[in-house]
């Protein structure tokens, strides 16, 4: 059983929930494709429900993505379906608390990661986005920038989530 005074030792599923600042966009099977945060869309970073949050906080992959603007991580079940979100604000607070009180975390915030966590992350995989104007499915290597032309032609792409 995890120590309640050390929430970073708890499994990700115990800290996952809904978020007013992060919306998960999932495929029909419930697998996350991307997230939409206050700064717009970003790649979905799935994390296994049983993974300790401390692994996320020590990750050389996750922390830079969060520092670049990823609004949080998506917690997924064994089949890859989204079960909740851990927003960046929660992760930031846990990281600061862990760094202050747990000797195992000393040096995690050694200047290589900006704990203010701002910017704009991009997904690794190609995504499919349906245009809300013409219903054409656009296959993209990254999230659409404002004014990006639609594959249907003649107008800017307007992703369905807008």
Short mmCIF file of C-alpha atoms in Angstrom, two decimals:
data_model
loop_
_atom_site.label_atom_id
_atom_site.label_comp_id
_atom_site.label_asym_id
_atom_site.label_seq_id
_atom_site.Cartn_x
_atom_site.Cartn_y
_atom_site.Cartn_z
CA UNK A 1 0.00 0.00 0.00
CA UNK A 2 1.28 3.45 -0.86
CA UNK A 3 2.20 6.06 1.72
CA UNK A 4 -0.47 8.80 1.72
CA UNK A 5 2.10 11.33 2.96
CA UNK A 6 4.11 10.66 -0.21
CA UNK A 7 1.52 10.96 -2.99
CA UNK A 8 4.22 10.66 -5.67
CA UNK A 9 4.63 7.00 -4.64
CA UNK A 10 0.99 6.24 -5.45
CA UNK A 11 -0.10 4.62 -8.74
CA UNK A 12 -1.14 7.08 -11.44
CA UNK A 13 -4.72 5.77 -11.33
CA UNK A 14 -5.11 7.01 -7.74
CA UNK A 15 -4.34 10.59 -8.82
CA UNK A 16 -6.16 10.54 -12.16
CA UNK A 17 -9.48 12.24 -12.54
CA UNK A 18 -11.30 14.75 -14.67
CA UNK A 19 -9.86 18.16 -15.32
CA UNK A 20 -11.48 21.47 -16.17
CA UNK A 21 -8.30 22.51 -17.97
CA UNK A 22 -7.63 19.34 -20.01
CA UNK A 23 -9.95 17.54 -22.43
CA UNK A 24 -8.96 14.12 -23.75
CA UNK A 25 -9.91 13.42 -27.37
CA UNK A 26 -10.18 9.65 -27.83
CA UNK A 27 -10.84 7.28 -30.71
CA UNK A 28 -14.08 5.25 -30.75
CA UNK A 29 -12.41 2.56 -28.58
CA UNK A 30 -11.54 5.09 -25.86
CA UNK A 31 -7.82 5.29 -26.64
CA UNK A 32 -6.47 8.84 -26.30
CA UNK A 33 -5.38 10.53 -29.54
CA UNK A 34 -4.65 14.02 -28.24
CA UNK A 35 -5.52 16.43 -25.47
CA UNK A 36 -6.80 19.97 -25.61
CA UNK A 37 -5.59 22.30 -22.89
CA UNK A 38 -5.73 26.04 -22.28
CA UNK A 39 -3.11 26.61 -24.99
CA UNK A 40 -4.84 24.39 -27.57
CA UNK A 41 -4.27 20.83 -28.75
CA UNK A 42 -1.24 18.72 -27.90
CA UNK A 43 -0.23 15.08 -28.16
CA UNK A 44 -1.73 12.65 -25.68
CA UNK A 45 0.90 11.11 -23.45
CA UNK A 46 -0.56 7.86 -22.09
CA UNK A 47 0.66 6.52 -18.75
CA UNK A 48 -0.23 3.08 -17.37
CA UNK A 49 -2.67 3.22 -14.46
CA UNK A 50 -0.40 1.14 -12.22
CA UNK A 51 2.74 3.18 -12.93
CA UNK A 52 3.98 5.07 -9.85
CA UNK A 53 3.70 8.83 -10.25
CA UNK A 54 7.34 9.04 -9.13
CA UNK A 55 8.31 7.39 -12.45
CA UNK A 56 6.54 10.18 -14.31
CA UNK A 57 8.23 12.84 -12.20
CA UNK A 58 11.70 11.37 -12.84
CA UNK A 59 11.21 10.74 -16.55
CA UNK A 60 13.69 12.25 -18.99
CA UNK A 61 10.94 12.01 -21.61
CA UNK A 62 7.89 13.26 -19.74
CA UNK A 63 9.34 16.28 -17.94
CA UNK A 64 10.58 18.02 -21.11
CA UNK A 65 7.17 17.47 -22.76
CA UNK A 66 5.46 19.00 -19.75
CA UNK A 67 7.96 21.86 -19.81
CA UNK A 68 7.12 22.37 -23.50
CA UNK A 69 3.42 22.80 -22.78
CA UNK A 70 1.82 19.38 -22.57
CA UNK A 71 -1.18 20.09 -20.30
CA UNK A 72 -1.01 16.76 -18.46
CA UNK A 73 -0.72 13.00 -18.84
CA UNK A 74 -3.57 10.65 -19.74
CA UNK A 75 -3.85 7.63 -17.46
CA UNK A 76 -4.88 4.50 -19.39
CA UNK A 77 -6.07 1.03 -18.42
CA UNK A 78 -4.52 -2.27 -19.57
CA UNK A 79 -6.24 -1.94 -22.95
CA UNK A 80 -5.05 1.62 -23.53
CA UNK A 81 -8.38 3.31 -22.81
CA UNK A 82 -8.33 6.66 -21.05
CA UNK A 83 -9.44 6.46 -17.41
CA UNK A 84 -8.44 9.96 -16.30
CA UNK A 85 -5.99 12.82 -16.49
CA UNK A 86 -3.27 14.09 -14.19
CA UNK A 87 -3.02 17.79 -15.10
CA UNK A 88 0.35 19.49 -15.30
CA UNK A 89 -0.51 21.63 -12.26
CA UNK A 90 -0.86 18.52 -10.10
CA UNK A 91 2.37 17.04 -11.46
CA UNK A 92 4.22 20.32 -10.88
CA UNK A 93 3.04 20.53 -7.26
CA UNK A 94 3.98 16.88 -6.66
CA UNK A 95 7.41 17.41 -8.20
CA UNK A 96 8.11 20.42 -6.01
CA UNK A 97 6.89 18.59 -2.88
CA UNK A 98 8.90 15.47 -3.70
CA UNK A 99 12.03 17.49 -4.44
CA UNK A 100 11.73 19.28 -1.09
CA UNK A 101 11.05 16.25 1.09
CA UNK A 102 12.37 13.08 -0.57
CA UNK A 103 16.16 12.60 -0.84
CA UNK A 104 15.60 10.33 -3.85
CA UNK A 105 14.34 13.37 -5.77
CA UNK A 106 17.24 15.69 -4.97
CA UNK A 107 18.55 17.04 -8.22
CA UNK A 108 15.44 16.39 -10.32
CA UNK A 109 14.89 20.14 -10.48
CA UNK A 110 18.54 20.92 -11.16
CA UNK A 111 17.86 23.60 -13.73
CA UNK A 112 17.34 21.23 -16.67
CA UNK A 113 13.56 21.42 -16.39
CA UNK A 114 11.49 24.58 -16.04
CA UNK A 115 8.93 23.81 -13.35
CA UNK A 116 6.67 26.59 -14.67
CA UNK A 117 5.92 24.17 -17.54
CA UNK A 118 4.84 26.31 -20.46
CA UNK A 119 5.15 25.99 -24.23
CA UNK A 120 3.66 23.78 -26.97
CA UNK A 121 4.18 20.01 -27.32
CA UNK A 122 3.55 18.04 -30.50
CA UNK A 123 2.41 14.43 -30.92
CA UNK A 124 4.74 11.71 -32.17
CA UNK A 125 2.23 9.78 -34.32
CA UNK A 126 0.21 10.86 -37.35
CA UNK A 127 -3.31 11.91 -36.48
CA UNK A 128 -6.55 12.09 -38.41
CA UNK A 129 -8.64 15.23 -38.02
CA UNK A 130 -12.06 15.71 -39.61
CA UNK A 131 -12.72 19.22 -40.93
CA UNK A 132 -15.82 20.77 -39.39
CA UNK A 133 -16.50 22.73 -42.59
CA UNK A 134 -16.39 20.03 -45.30
CA UNK A 135 -16.05 16.80 -43.27
CA UNK A 136 -12.84 15.83 -45.12
CA UNK A 137 -10.50 13.70 -43.01
CA UNK A 138 -7.04 15.27 -42.93
CA UNK A 139 -4.05 13.05 -42.08
CA UNK A 140 -1.45 15.16 -40.31
CA UNK A 141 2.01 14.61 -38.90
CA UNK A 142 1.36 17.19 -36.20
CA UNK A 143 -1.49 19.22 -34.81
CA UNK A 144 -2.87 21.79 -37.22
CA UNK A 145 -1.60 25.32 -36.94
CA UNK A 146 -4.09 28.20 -37.25
CA UNK A 147 -4.96 28.81 -40.89
CA UNK A 148 -3.58 25.48 -42.10
CA UNK A 149 -5.31 24.54 -45.38
CA UNK A 150 -7.79 21.68 -45.38
CA UNK A 151 -7.08 18.66 -47.58
CA UNK A 152 -10.57 19.26 -49.02
CA UNK A 153 -9.22 22.47 -50.52
CA UNK A 154 -10.41 26.04 -50.72
CA UNK A 155 -10.59 26.84 -47.00
CA UNK A 156 -8.58 26.66 -43.77
CA UNK A 157 -8.87 23.42 -41.81
CA UNK A 158 -11.35 23.74 -38.98
CA UNK A 159 -10.86 20.73 -36.68
CA UNK A 160 -14.10 19.31 -35.30
CA UNK A 161 -13.22 20.20 -31.70
CA UNK A 162 -13.48 23.94 -32.47
#
